[in-house]
Short mmCIF file of C-alpha atoms in Angstrom, two decimals:
data_model
loop_
_atom_site.label_atom_id
_atom_site.label_comp_id
_atom_site.label_asym_id
_atom_site.label_seq_id
_atom_site.Cartn_x
_atom_site.Cartn_y
_atom_site.Cartn_z
CA GLY A 33 -24.40 -23.85 -9.09
CA ASP A 34 -25.76 -20.02 -9.05
CA LEU A 35 -24.60 -17.34 -11.37
CA LEU A 36 -25.66 -13.68 -11.34
CA ARG A 37 -26.51 -12.43 -14.77
CA TRP A 38 -25.94 -9.40 -16.12
CA ALA A 39 -27.15 -7.61 -19.34
CA SER A 40 -26.96 -3.82 -20.21
CA LYS A 41 -27.51 -1.64 -23.12
CA GLY A 42 -26.38 2.23 -22.88
CA ASN A 43 -26.49 2.96 -19.10
CA ALA A 44 -29.86 0.67 -18.54
CA PHE A 45 -29.15 -2.71 -17.19
CA GLY A 46 -30.75 -6.03 -15.72
CA PHE A 47 -29.77 -8.35 -13.88
CA SER A 48 -31.05 -12.00 -12.15
CA LYS A 49 -29.71 -14.55 -9.71
CA VAL A 50 -29.62 -18.20 -11.58
CA SER A 51 -29.89 -21.52 -10.41
CA VAL A 52 -28.47 -23.20 -13.34
CA ALA A 53 -29.88 -26.75 -12.30
CA SER A 54 -33.23 -25.44 -12.06
CA VAL A 55 -33.82 -22.98 -14.71
CA ASP A 56 -33.91 -23.32 -18.22
CA THR A 57 -34.46 -19.57 -19.55
CA VAL A 58 -33.89 -16.20 -18.17
CA THR A 59 -35.45 -13.28 -18.99
CA ILE A 60 -33.89 -10.08 -17.95
CA SER A 61 -35.28 -6.26 -18.41
CA LEU A 62 -32.99 -3.54 -19.07
CA THR A 63 -35.03 -1.79 -16.85
CA GLN A 64 -32.29 -0.18 -14.11
CA GLU A 65 -30.26 2.47 -13.34
CA PRO A 66 -27.34 3.12 -11.12
CA PHE A 67 -28.64 3.25 -7.60
CA ALA A 68 -27.80 5.92 -5.44
CA SER A 69 -28.41 3.65 -2.31
CA ARG A 70 -29.68 0.22 -2.37
CA TYR A 71 -28.55 -3.32 -0.74
CA GLU A 72 -29.21 -6.65 -1.79
CA GLU A 73 -28.26 -10.44 -0.51
CA PHE A 74 -28.00 -13.18 -2.30
CA ASP A 75 -27.02 -16.88 -1.38
CA MET A 76 -24.85 -18.68 -4.13
CA GLU A 77 -24.86 -22.00 -4.22
CA PRO A 78 -21.36 -23.77 -5.84
CA PRO A 79 -21.45 -26.23 -8.56
CA ILE A 80 -22.08 -29.81 -7.60
CA GLN A 81 -19.10 -31.59 -5.93
CA ARG A 82 -18.15 -34.52 -7.77
CA GLU A 83 -16.45 -37.74 -6.38
CA PRO A 84 -12.85 -38.42 -7.79
CA LEU A 85 -12.35 -40.82 -10.26
CA GLN A 86 -11.52 -44.36 -8.60
CA ILE A 87 -8.25 -45.52 -9.60
CA ALA A 88 -6.66 -49.52 -9.33
CA ASN A 89 -4.46 -50.50 -7.01
CA ASP A 90 -1.80 -51.28 -9.20
CA CYS A 91 -1.71 -47.81 -11.03
CA ARG A 92 -2.02 -46.05 -7.48
CA GLU A 93 1.25 -48.02 -6.29
CA GLU A 94 3.07 -47.24 -9.43
CA ASN A 95 1.72 -43.28 -9.12
CA THR A 96 2.96 -43.03 -5.09
CA LYS A 97 6.43 -44.64 -6.60
CA ARG A 98 6.86 -41.98 -9.17
CA LEU A 99 5.47 -39.09 -6.53
CA GLN A 100 8.01 -40.60 -4.00
CA ARG A 101 10.63 -40.65 -6.90
CA GLU A 102 9.64 -36.69 -7.75
CA ASP A 103 9.57 -35.49 -4.22
CA SER A 104 13.71 -36.98 -3.96
CA ILE A 105 14.65 -35.05 -6.90
CA ARG A 106 13.04 -31.91 -5.90
CA GLY A 107 14.53 -32.18 -2.60
CA ALA A 108 17.96 -32.90 -3.70
CA TYR A 109 17.54 -30.12 -5.89
CA GLU A 110 16.48 -27.88 -2.83
CA ARG A 111 19.51 -28.84 -1.03
CA THR A 112 21.68 -27.18 -3.37
CA PHE A 113 20.29 -23.73 -2.56
CA PRO A 114 22.73 -21.13 -0.81
CA THR A 115 22.79 -21.60 2.91
CA GLU A 116 22.04 -18.72 5.30
CA GLU A 117 25.52 -19.11 6.23
CA GLN A 118 26.61 -18.92 2.22
CA THR A 119 24.57 -15.99 1.47
CA VAL A 120 25.94 -14.25 4.69
CA GLN A 121 29.31 -14.62 3.17
CA PHE A 122 28.62 -13.63 -0.30
CA ALA A 123 27.09 -10.40 1.36
CA SER A 124 30.11 -10.00 3.27
CA ALA A 125 32.15 -10.11 0.05
CA LEU A 126 30.42 -7.48 -1.66
CA GLY A 127 30.43 -5.59 1.50
CA GLN A 128 27.04 -5.50 2.48
CA GLU A 129 24.09 -6.49 4.93
CA GLY A 130 23.97 -10.41 5.24
CA ASP A 131 20.36 -10.21 6.34
CA ARG A 132 18.97 -8.10 3.36
CA ILE A 133 20.56 -10.33 0.79
CA TRP A 134 19.60 -13.27 2.81
CA MET A 135 15.88 -12.36 2.36
CA LEU A 136 15.90 -12.09 -1.36
CA ILE A 137 18.25 -15.46 -1.84
CA GLN A 138 15.66 -17.01 0.02
CA LYS A 139 13.04 -15.94 -1.86
CA SER A 140 14.65 -16.29 -5.38
CA ARG A 141 14.18 -20.06 -4.27
CA GLY A 142 16.39 -21.82 -7.59
CA ASN A 143 16.66 -18.51 -9.56
CA TYR A 144 19.65 -17.59 -7.05
CA THR A 145 22.36 -17.19 -9.45
CA ALA A 146 20.38 -14.85 -11.37
CA ILE A 147 19.89 -12.47 -8.38
CA MET A 148 23.73 -13.06 -7.55
CA ASP A 149 25.28 -12.53 -10.84
CA PHE A 150 22.97 -9.17 -10.76
CA LEU A 151 24.43 -8.00 -7.70
CA LYS A 152 28.24 -9.13 -8.67
CA SER A 153 27.38 -6.83 -11.77
CA VAL A 154 26.76 -3.52 -9.99
CA PRO A 155 29.93 -1.37 -8.59
CA VAL A 156 30.29 -1.41 -4.84
CA GLU A 157 29.00 2.24 -4.28
CA GLN A 158 25.40 1.25 -6.43
CA LEU A 159 24.61 -1.82 -4.48
CA PRO A 160 22.61 -0.28 -2.29
CA THR A 161 20.38 0.87 -5.29
CA ALA A 162 20.41 -2.58 -6.62
CA LEU A 163 19.07 -4.03 -3.31
CA SER A 164 16.52 -1.15 -3.29
CA LEU A 165 15.58 -2.61 -7.05
CA LEU A 166 15.32 -6.08 -6.00
CA GLU A 167 13.48 -5.66 -2.83
CA VAL A 168 10.53 -3.59 -4.55
CA VAL A 169 9.49 -6.10 -7.53
CA ALA A 170 7.10 -8.98 -6.84
CA ASP A 171 8.90 -12.01 -4.88
CA LYS A 172 7.52 -13.79 -8.14
CA ASP A 173 10.03 -12.18 -10.16
CA LEU A 174 12.86 -12.88 -7.94
CA ARG A 175 12.18 -16.58 -8.96
CA ASP A 176 12.15 -16.63 -12.62
CA THR A 177 13.83 -13.04 -13.88
CA LYS A 178 16.69 -13.27 -15.75
CA THR A 179 20.17 -11.23 -14.72
CA GLU A 180 19.99 -9.64 -17.98
CA ILE A 181 16.66 -7.93 -17.50
CA LEU A 182 17.78 -6.47 -13.99
CA ILE A 183 20.87 -5.15 -15.57
CA ASP A 184 18.81 -3.16 -18.33
CA HIS A 185 16.59 -1.62 -15.80
CA PHE A 186 19.71 -0.63 -13.55
CA LYS A 187 22.04 0.44 -16.25
CA ASN A 188 19.97 2.58 -17.60
CA PHE A 189 18.44 4.69 -14.77
CA ASP A 190 19.49 7.68 -13.76
CA LEU A 191 21.26 6.93 -10.48
CA SER A 192 21.33 10.93 -9.32
CA GLU A 193 17.56 10.29 -9.03
CA ALA A 194 17.89 7.35 -6.11
CA GLY A 195 17.48 9.65 -3.44
CA ASN A 196 13.59 11.11 -4.67
CA GLU A 197 10.20 9.94 -3.14
CA TYR A 198 9.34 8.11 -6.11
CA ALA A 199 12.39 7.15 -7.75
CA ILE A 200 12.73 3.46 -6.92
CA THR A 201 8.84 2.45 -6.85
CA CYS A 202 8.03 4.65 -10.31
CA VAL A 203 11.00 4.86 -11.90
CA LEU A 204 13.22 1.89 -11.57
CA ASN A 205 10.86 -0.45 -10.71
CA PRO A 206 10.45 -2.57 -14.12
CA ARG A 207 7.00 -3.85 -12.93
CA VAL A 208 4.19 -2.08 -14.24
CA ALA A 209 1.29 -4.44 -13.89
CA ASN A 210 0.68 -7.81 -14.54
CA GLU A 211 2.82 -8.51 -17.32
CA MET A 212 5.88 -10.43 -18.20
CA LEU A 213 9.07 -8.81 -16.75
CA VAL A 214 11.20 -8.04 -19.88
CA SER A 215 14.14 -5.83 -20.97
CA TYR A 216 12.89 -2.56 -22.68
CA ARG A 217 14.89 0.55 -21.30
CA GLU A 218 17.72 0.46 -23.48
CA PHE A 219 15.47 -0.34 -26.33
CA LEU A 220 13.22 2.40 -26.15
CA LEU A 221 16.02 4.72 -25.62
CA ASN A 222 17.54 3.53 -28.97
CA SER A 223 14.25 3.20 -30.80
CA PHE A 224 12.89 6.77 -29.61
CA GLY A 225 16.69 8.65 -29.44
CA SER A 226 17.49 11.01 -26.46
CA ALA A 227 16.32 14.28 -28.30
CA GLN A 228 12.58 12.45 -28.31
CA ILE A 229 12.90 11.16 -24.69
CA THR A 230 13.85 14.41 -23.69
CA THR A 231 10.94 15.89 -25.15
CA PHE A 232 8.92 13.24 -23.19
CA ARG A 233 10.76 14.07 -20.06
CA ASN A 234 9.78 17.87 -20.08
CA ASP A 235 6.31 17.45 -21.68
CA PRO A 236 4.62 13.79 -21.16
CA SER A 237 1.87 15.25 -23.24
CA GLN A 238 3.88 14.93 -26.12
CA LEU A 239 4.36 11.01 -25.57
CA GLU A 240 0.22 10.83 -25.31
CA SER A 241 0.43 12.77 -28.58
CA TRP A 242 2.81 10.75 -29.95
CA ILE A 243 0.97 7.01 -28.73
CA LEU A 244 -2.01 8.56 -30.04
CA SER A 245 -0.81 9.21 -33.71
CA ASN A 246 1.12 5.80 -34.18
CA ILE A 247 -0.59 3.23 -31.71
CA ARG A 248 -3.69 1.26 -33.09
CA ILE A 249 -6.34 0.00 -30.69
CA GLU A 250 -7.20 -3.49 -31.42
CA LYS A 251 -10.18 -4.77 -28.77
CA ASP A 252 -10.83 -7.86 -30.12
CA ALA A 253 -7.43 -9.52 -31.43
CA ASN A 254 -6.00 -10.32 -27.54
CA TYR A 255 -8.43 -12.43 -26.49
CA TYR A 256 -6.59 -13.82 -23.40
CA GLY A 257 -6.01 -10.45 -22.30
CA THR A 258 -2.23 -10.91 -22.14
CA PRO A 259 -0.37 -7.97 -21.94
CA LEU A 260 2.02 -7.09 -24.73
CA THR A 261 5.32 -6.28 -23.74
CA PRO A 262 6.34 -2.47 -24.61
CA ILE A 263 8.96 -3.55 -27.16
CA GLY A 264 6.15 -5.53 -28.87
CA VAL A 265 3.96 -2.48 -28.68
CA TYR A 266 6.51 -0.02 -30.34
CA ASN A 267 6.88 -2.45 -33.09
CA ILE A 268 3.77 -3.87 -34.29
CA ARG A 269 2.06 -0.39 -33.61
CA VAL A 270 -0.95 -2.16 -32.54
CA SER A 271 -2.18 -2.72 -28.88
CA ASP A 272 -5.25 -3.38 -26.27
CA GLU A 273 -5.80 -0.38 -23.89
CA HIS A 274 -3.96 -2.14 -20.77
CA SER A 275 -1.15 -2.88 -22.98
CA ARG A 276 -1.20 0.55 -23.98
CA LYS A 277 -1.21 2.24 -20.76
CA ILE A 278 1.85 -0.40 -19.38
CA PHE A 279 4.12 0.99 -22.49
CA ALA A 280 3.29 4.46 -21.74
CA VAL A 281 4.46 3.49 -18.19
CA ALA A 282 7.37 1.94 -19.33
CA VAL A 283 8.29 4.93 -21.81
CA LEU A 284 7.74 7.50 -19.16
CA ARG A 285 9.93 5.60 -16.33
CA THR A 286 12.81 5.10 -19.11
CA SER A 287 12.37 8.89 -19.37
CA GLY A 288 12.87 9.29 -15.90
CA ILE A 289 9.59 10.54 -14.88
CA PRO A 290 7.37 8.83 -12.21
CA ALA A 291 4.46 6.85 -13.61
CA ARG A 292 2.07 3.99 -12.54
CA LEU A 293 -1.22 2.57 -12.98
CA ARG A 294 -3.60 4.46 -10.73
CA ALA A 295 -4.57 2.37 -8.01
CA GLY A 296 -8.53 1.08 -8.39
CA THR A 297 -8.73 3.07 -12.14
CA LEU A 298 -5.60 1.61 -13.65
CA GLN A 299 -5.63 4.80 -15.36
CA THR A 300 -1.60 5.91 -16.62
CA GLU A 301 -0.94 8.82 -14.53
CA TYR A 302 2.61 10.70 -14.41
CA PHE A 303 4.07 12.66 -11.17
CA LEU A 304 5.35 16.07 -12.58
CA ASN A 305 5.74 19.51 -10.96
CA GLY A 306 4.75 18.39 -7.77
CA ASN A 307 1.33 16.63 -8.92
CA TRP A 308 -0.11 13.13 -10.07
CA SER A 309 -1.53 13.85 -13.90
CA VAL A 310 -3.64 11.40 -15.86
CA MET A 311 -2.63 10.44 -19.34
CA SER A 312 -6.33 10.23 -20.80
CA PHE A 313 -5.86 9.26 -24.51
CA GLY A 314 -8.21 11.28 -25.62
CA GLN A 315 -10.95 10.39 -23.06
CA LYS A 316 -12.79 12.71 -21.02
CA ALA A 317 -11.07 13.02 -18.01
CA ALA A 318 -12.60 13.97 -14.46
CA GLU A 319 -12.91 17.48 -13.84
CA THR A 320 -9.55 18.87 -11.22
CA GLY A 321 -10.69 19.15 -7.97
CA THR A 322 -13.69 17.26 -8.01
CA THR A 323 -12.67 14.01 -6.50
CA ALA A 324 -14.37 12.31 -3.24
CA THR A 325 -13.27 10.01 -0.82
CA LEU A 326 -13.96 6.59 0.54
CA VAL A 327 -13.34 5.31 4.03
CA LEU A 328 -13.57 1.80 4.31
CA GLN A 329 -13.71 0.11 7.87
CA ASN A 330 -13.51 -3.64 9.36
CA ASP A 331 -16.74 -4.71 11.43
CA PRO A 332 -15.30 -5.82 14.44
CA GLU A 333 -17.30 -8.86 14.29
CA ASN A 334 -15.83 -10.12 11.23
CA PRO A 335 -13.97 -13.56 12.27
CA ILE A 336 -11.20 -12.22 9.87
CA VAL A 337 -9.65 -9.01 8.30
CA PRO A 338 -11.27 -9.01 4.92
CA GLN A 339 -8.68 -9.54 2.01
CA TYR A 340 -9.50 -7.43 -1.47
CA GLU A 341 -10.28 -9.75 -4.26
CA THR A 342 -11.01 -12.58 -1.73
CA HIS A 343 -13.68 -11.20 0.59
CA TYR A 344 -14.80 -7.71 -0.85
CA THR A 345 -14.32 -5.76 -4.08
CA LEU A 346 -15.16 -2.47 -5.37
CA ALA A 347 -16.55 -1.42 -8.84
CA LYS A 348 -17.54 2.13 -10.52
CA PHE A 349 -20.48 2.13 -13.00
CA GLY A 350 -19.77 3.34 -16.50
CA ASP A 351 -21.41 1.88 -19.81
CA GLY A 352 -23.85 0.02 -18.33
CA LYS A 353 -21.60 -2.18 -15.91
CA TYR A 354 -19.97 -2.02 -12.51
CA ASN A 355 -16.41 -1.95 -13.42
CA THR A 356 -14.41 -3.65 -10.77
CA LEU A 357 -11.37 -1.44 -9.10
CA VAL A 358 -7.96 -3.04 -8.91
CA TYR A 359 -6.13 -3.06 -5.63
CA GLY A 360 -3.86 -5.23 -3.94
CA TYR A 361 -1.51 -7.11 -5.88
CA GLU A 362 -0.51 -5.03 -8.71
CA ASN A 363 -0.40 -1.52 -6.80
CA ASN A 364 0.05 -2.90 -3.66
CA ILE A 365 -2.52 -1.22 -1.65
CA ASP A 366 -5.00 -2.00 1.27
CA PRO A 367 -8.34 -0.27 0.81
CA LEU A 368 -8.65 -0.56 4.59
CA LYS A 369 -5.55 0.91 5.29
CA GLY A 370 -6.55 4.76 4.69
CA ALA A 371 -8.80 7.08 2.65
CA LEU A 372 -9.33 6.43 -0.83
CA PRO A 373 -9.40 9.37 -3.52
CA MET A 374 -11.93 8.46 -6.00
CA ASP A 375 -13.70 9.98 -8.87
CA PRO A 376 -17.25 11.22 -8.29
CA GLY A 377 -20.10 8.39 -9.68
CA PHE A 378 -21.86 5.20 -8.71
CA TYR A 379 -20.35 2.54 -6.86
CA ALA A 380 -20.58 -1.02 -5.51
CA LEU A 381 -19.40 -2.78 -2.90
CA VAL A 382 -19.16 -6.83 -3.01
CA THR A 383 -18.72 -8.99 -0.52
CA GLY A 384 -18.80 -12.64 -0.21
CA ASN A 385 -18.28 -14.66 2.89
CA ARG A 386 -17.54 -18.52 1.82
CA MET A 387 -18.85 -21.48 4.15
CA PRO A 388 -17.43 -24.64 4.62
CA GLY A 389 -18.98 -26.62 1.54
CA GLY A 390 -18.80 -23.76 -0.71
CA LYS A 391 -21.88 -22.06 -0.23
CA VAL A 392 -21.39 -17.90 -0.50
CA LEU A 393 -23.01 -15.55 1.71
CA SER A 394 -22.51 -12.49 -0.61
CA SER A 395 -24.15 -8.56 -0.41
CA ILE A 396 -23.92 -5.71 -3.16
CA THR A 397 -24.14 -2.21 -1.37
CA TRP A 398 -24.51 0.31 -4.29
CA PHE A 399 -23.98 3.93 -3.34
CA GLU A 400 -23.24 7.22 -4.96
CA LEU A 401 -20.21 9.38 -4.20
CA LYS A 402 -20.47 13.27 -4.91
CA PRO A 403 -17.69 15.54 -6.06
CA GLY A 404 -15.81 16.47 -2.50
CA GLU A 405 -17.99 14.02 -0.66
CA LYS A 406 -16.22 11.84 2.07
CA LYS A 407 -18.07 8.53 2.76
CA ASN A 408 -17.76 5.66 5.32
CA LEU A 409 -18.53 2.15 4.76
CA MET A 410 -18.26 -0.65 6.86
CA ILE A 411 -17.39 -4.16 5.25
CA THR A 412 -19.50 -6.46 6.92
CA LEU A 413 -19.11 -10.20 6.04
CA ARG A 414 -22.66 -11.96 6.11
CA LYS A 415 -23.14 -14.62 8.83
CA SER A 416 -24.80 -18.07 8.89
CA ASN A 417 -27.41 -19.08 10.88
CA GLN A 418 -27.46 -22.23 10.53
CA LYS A 419 -25.30 -24.75 12.79
CA PRO A 420 -23.17 -27.08 11.13
CA ALA A 421 -24.65 -29.99 10.29
CA VAL A 422 -23.11 -33.58 11.71
CA ILE A 423 -20.84 -35.30 8.45
CA ALA A 424 -19.72 -38.50 10.27
CA THR A 425 -19.52 -39.98 13.90
CA VAL A 426 -15.92 -41.47 15.05
CA ASN A 427 -14.35 -42.63 18.04
CA PRO A 428 -10.72 -41.11 17.92
CA VAL A 429 -8.82 -42.95 20.14
CA TRP A 430 -6.83 -44.67 17.51
CA ALA A 431 -3.23 -46.26 17.89
CA VAL A 432 -0.77 -43.19 17.75
CA GLU A 433 3.22 -43.12 18.09
CA PRO A 434 4.94 -39.35 18.85
CA LEU A 435 6.88 -37.85 16.01
CA ALA A 436 10.63 -37.73 17.15
CA GLY A 437 11.18 -35.03 19.80
CA ASN A 438 7.65 -34.86 20.62
CA SER A 439 4.95 -36.28 23.05
CA PHE A 440 1.54 -37.50 22.57
CA THR A 441 -1.40 -37.42 24.26
CA TRP A 442 -4.94 -37.12 22.71
CA PRO A 443 -6.72 -34.08 24.16
CA VAL A 444 -9.47 -34.51 26.55
CA LEU A 445 -12.67 -32.94 25.48
CA GLU A 446 -15.52 -31.57 27.39
CA GLY A 447 -18.92 -30.28 26.67
CA GLU A 448 -18.90 -28.27 23.28
CA ASP A 449 -15.14 -28.43 23.15
CA GLN A 450 -13.81 -29.42 19.63
CA MET A 451 -10.49 -30.64 18.24
CA VAL A 452 -8.84 -30.12 14.76
CA ILE A 453 -7.43 -33.99 13.16
CA ALA A 454 -5.39 -33.87 9.91
CA TRP A 455 -4.01 -36.20 7.84
CA ILE A 456 -0.94 -35.18 6.28
CA GLU A 457 1.81 -35.92 4.26
CA PRO A 458 4.52 -33.21 5.55
CA ASP A 459 6.44 -33.13 2.08
CA LYS A 460 3.50 -32.77 -0.25
CA GLU A 461 2.21 -29.56 -1.53
CA THR A 462 -1.20 -30.31 -0.58
CA SER A 463 -0.32 -30.47 2.84
CA LYS A 464 1.94 -27.72 3.07
CA HIS A 465 -0.77 -25.28 2.22
CA VAL A 466 -2.35 -26.49 5.22
CA PHE A 467 0.37 -25.22 7.43
CA GLN A 468 0.64 -21.80 5.36
CA ASP A 469 -2.93 -21.18 5.77
CA LEU A 470 -2.67 -21.58 9.55
CA GLY A 471 0.66 -19.86 9.88
CA SER A 472 -1.16 -17.02 8.22
CA LEU A 473 -3.84 -16.81 10.67
CA LYS A 474 -2.11 -17.98 13.67
CA THR A 475 -3.51 -15.04 15.76
CA GLU A 476 -7.44 -15.94 14.50
CA VAL A 477 -6.40 -19.71 14.57
CA ASP A 478 -5.12 -19.60 18.59
CA LYS A 479 -8.32 -17.38 19.84
CA LEU A 480 -10.49 -20.98 18.79
CA GLY A 481 -8.79 -22.32 21.73
CA CYS A 482 -8.97 -25.93 20.07
CA PRO A 483 -6.39 -28.32 20.01
CA PHE A 484 -4.91 -29.22 16.44
CA VAL A 485 -3.36 -32.92 15.87
CA PHE A 486 -1.49 -33.85 13.02
CA LEU A 487 -1.69 -37.27 11.85
CA ILE A 488 1.21 -38.73 9.59
CA PRO A 489 0.97 -42.12 7.96
CA LYS A 490 4.32 -44.13 8.79
CA ASP A 491 5.22 -44.97 5.27
CA LYS A 492 4.59 -40.88 4.45
CA LEU A 493 6.76 -39.97 6.66
CA PRO A 494 9.97 -38.29 5.20
CA ALA A 495 13.58 -39.23 6.82
CA GLY A 496 14.46 -36.65 9.57
CA PHE A 497 11.11 -34.81 9.52
CA THR A 498 10.43 -32.86 12.60
CA SER A 499 7.57 -30.38 13.62
CA SER A 500 10.42 -27.93 13.81
CA GLU A 501 10.21 -27.33 10.07
CA TRP A 502 6.96 -25.74 10.20
CA LYS A 503 6.79 -22.18 11.57
CA ASN A 504 3.66 -20.56 13.28
CA LEU A 505 2.07 -23.30 14.23
CA PRO A 506 -1.13 -23.35 16.81
CA ASP A 507 -0.34 -23.10 19.94
CA LYS A 508 -1.76 -26.31 20.88
CA SER A 509 -0.66 -28.70 18.33
CA GLN A 510 0.54 -32.16 18.22
CA PHE A 511 2.09 -34.48 15.82
CA GLY A 512 1.53 -38.26 15.72
CA VAL A 513 2.32 -41.01 13.42
CA ILE A 514 -0.14 -43.65 12.67
CA GLY A 515 1.24 -47.30 11.54
CA SER A 516 -2.08 -47.95 9.51
CA LEU A 517 -4.47 -45.71 7.76
CA ALA A 518 -7.57 -47.75 9.77
CA SER A 519 -8.43 -44.13 11.31
CA LEU A 520 -9.14 -42.82 7.67
CA GLU A 521 -10.88 -45.87 6.55
CA GLU A 522 -13.14 -45.52 9.77
CA LEU A 523 -14.06 -41.54 9.13
CA GLU A 524 -14.50 -42.70 5.27
CA LYS A 525 -17.05 -45.39 6.14
CA ALA A 526 -19.11 -42.68 8.46
CA SER A 527 -18.66 -40.06 6.19
CA GLY A 528 -19.37 -42.27 2.93
CA LYS A 529 -17.25 -39.80 1.11
CA GLN A 530 -14.15 -41.41 -1.01
CA LEU A 531 -10.90 -40.18 1.11
CA SER A 532 -8.27 -42.57 0.22
CA GLY A 533 -5.02 -41.18 -1.39
CA GLN A 534 -7.01 -37.45 -1.16
CA PHE A 535 -4.35 -36.09 1.47
CA PRO A 536 -4.55 -33.63 3.31
CA VAL A 537 -7.73 -34.88 5.28
CA VAL A 538 -8.65 -32.23 7.56
CA ILE A 539 -11.69 -32.66 10.14
CA VAL A 540 -13.55 -30.68 13.13
CA ALA A 541 -14.77 -32.74 15.85
CA ASP A 542 -16.49 -32.73 19.37
CA SER A 543 -16.13 -34.38 22.31
CA GLN A 544 -18.77 -36.88 21.35
CA GLY A 545 -16.36 -37.90 17.90
CA ARG A 546 -19.21 -35.38 15.89
CA VAL A 547 -17.83 -34.50 12.61
CA THR A 548 -18.97 -30.93 11.40
CA TYR A 549 -16.41 -30.52 8.73
CA LEU A 550 -14.12 -32.68 6.31
CA SER A 551 -11.93 -31.43 3.33
CA SER A 552 -9.76 -33.65 1.86
CA GLY A 553 -7.20 -33.21 -0.68
CA TYR A 554 -5.91 -29.51 -2.14
CA LYS A 555 -7.74 -26.41 -0.93
CA ILE A 556 -6.85 -23.11 -0.34
CA GLY A 557 -8.37 -21.19 2.74
CA ILE A 558 -8.67 -24.33 4.99
CA GLY A 559 -7.37 -21.85 8.14
CA GLU A 560 -10.31 -19.73 7.44
CA GLU A 561 -12.85 -21.71 6.97
CA LEU A 562 -11.80 -23.23 10.51
CA ILE A 563 -11.73 -20.08 12.21
CA LYS A 564 -15.39 -19.33 10.73
CA LEU A 565 -16.70 -22.67 11.84
CA GLY A 566 -15.27 -22.11 15.34
CA SER A 567 -16.68 -18.37 15.39
CA GLY A 568 -19.75 -19.38 14.44
CA ASN A 569 -19.46 -17.16 11.27
#
C-alpha cells in the first residue's frame, strides 16, 4: 500500500508519499517549515487484499458446530439479563424512575449486578446523584466496572457540591481519559492527608509543585503508552507525561476541584475562581488572552456528516511535527458543533474519504491561526470521478421463501435503479455490524431509495427469529430464507472471489444484474460505503 513518510529535525521537516510495492529507497530533504497556507491531495492505496486460507470441509463442519454451540451458550446467558419489567420493579423499590435505570441496565449487559449493587448501597436521598455518576461514565465502563470502584468515587465526593456546574462531569466523574477505571479517591485522601488535600484545593499550583518535585518523567519505559493508574504513579513516583496528567486530574478531583484534560491538546486544566487554568508542569504556556478561534463547517455536498478521527483530524505544529489534536471519545466534543478555542500557531486539517475497495482520497489543508483571529474552514470530503467497475453479473431471481410474518417479492428494477442484497447470519456479530451501520445512518440510507434484500440460509436461521429484532432498518427492507447457497455460488463463480463461509456477503446490483459493490466477512462502515456508492461520492 501507500505511506506518507515524515522526517524532522528541530522545526525543519520533509515528507513524501511512498508506494511500498514500487519504491526501494526514499530520500527526504528537511527543507520545509510550517506552512501558513497550503493545500495538497493524496490518493492512498491500501495494502494488497489477500484471499483467506481455504479450510477443509470436515474442519469447517466441526468449526460450524462449535460456533453454534458458542452461540447457544451466549444466547442462554443473555436471556438471564434483567428484562425491562424486572428493572422497572427494581427501580420502583428504590423510589426512582424506571426508564432512567432501564437505560443503564441495558447498557451494562452482563455487568448489571455491579450496577444494581451500587445503587442498592446508596441512601435513597442520594440516588439522583448516583444515577448522574452512572450516566456520565462511558458505556464501556457500565459493562465492566466493579461495584467497589463506583462506591469509592461516590462516597468520597462532597455531595454538597453536586449542584455546581462541573460537579458531575469534572469532579465526581471517575474517568479522566483512556485509563483503566479504578478506585483511587480514598487512597489519595489517606496518602496525602486532609491538610495537604486542603492546600491543593485552595491553591492547585501547590499540587503542580509537588508533582514536579516528586514524580520523575520517564519517556521511553512505557513503550505501548498504556496509562498508569493514579495509585501507581503515586507509589512508584515515575510516570510518562500522559499518566502524569491523568494523575493530576485525579488528585484535583479528589480535592474537590473541577479538572479535566483540555479538549484537543489534552493539557491538564482546572476550574478555580470562575476560570479554567492550565497546569503546564514547567513548560511554557500560551500567553493569557491570545487564543484564536476555529469554526469548522460541513460541506453540504458531503454524502455524510464527517466524524472526527474517521473522516478528518486537526493537528498543531510543534517540534517538527504536526501533532493530532484529541477530540471525540475522550472528551465527548464534536468539533463540528461549535467554535473551537485554539492556541495561536500552525495547523493542519487532514481529510480522508475511503472508497469501496479501500482506496482513500485524502487532503491536507495547512493554515495558521494568529492571536485573536477567527477562521472558518469547510470540511470537504474529496469525491471520486471514476464510475464503479462491474465486479460480476448475476441474475437475482433465486428461489426465496418469506421470513415468518413477512411477505417477499423480488424488487423490479428499471434503468439505473439498484438494489442491495445481503446474505447474512442474524445471530453472528459480523452480520449484526451490518444492521448497526445501516441503523446509525438510516436517514442517509433511506435517501438512496433503493431496496434492501436480506437473505438468510435456512440452516443459519435462528429459531424464532423475526425481522422486528432489528431496529432502524432501511425503509425498503425485505427478509427472505434460501434453502441452498446456489445464489452465493453463482456470485462466487461470476466474481472469482472466495465467499464460502465469509458471511455477511453484501452486493449492489442494477437492473441488468451488474454488481458494482461486493463485501464479504467482517467489515466496519458498510453503510457509509453504500451511501457513497449511491450518491456517486
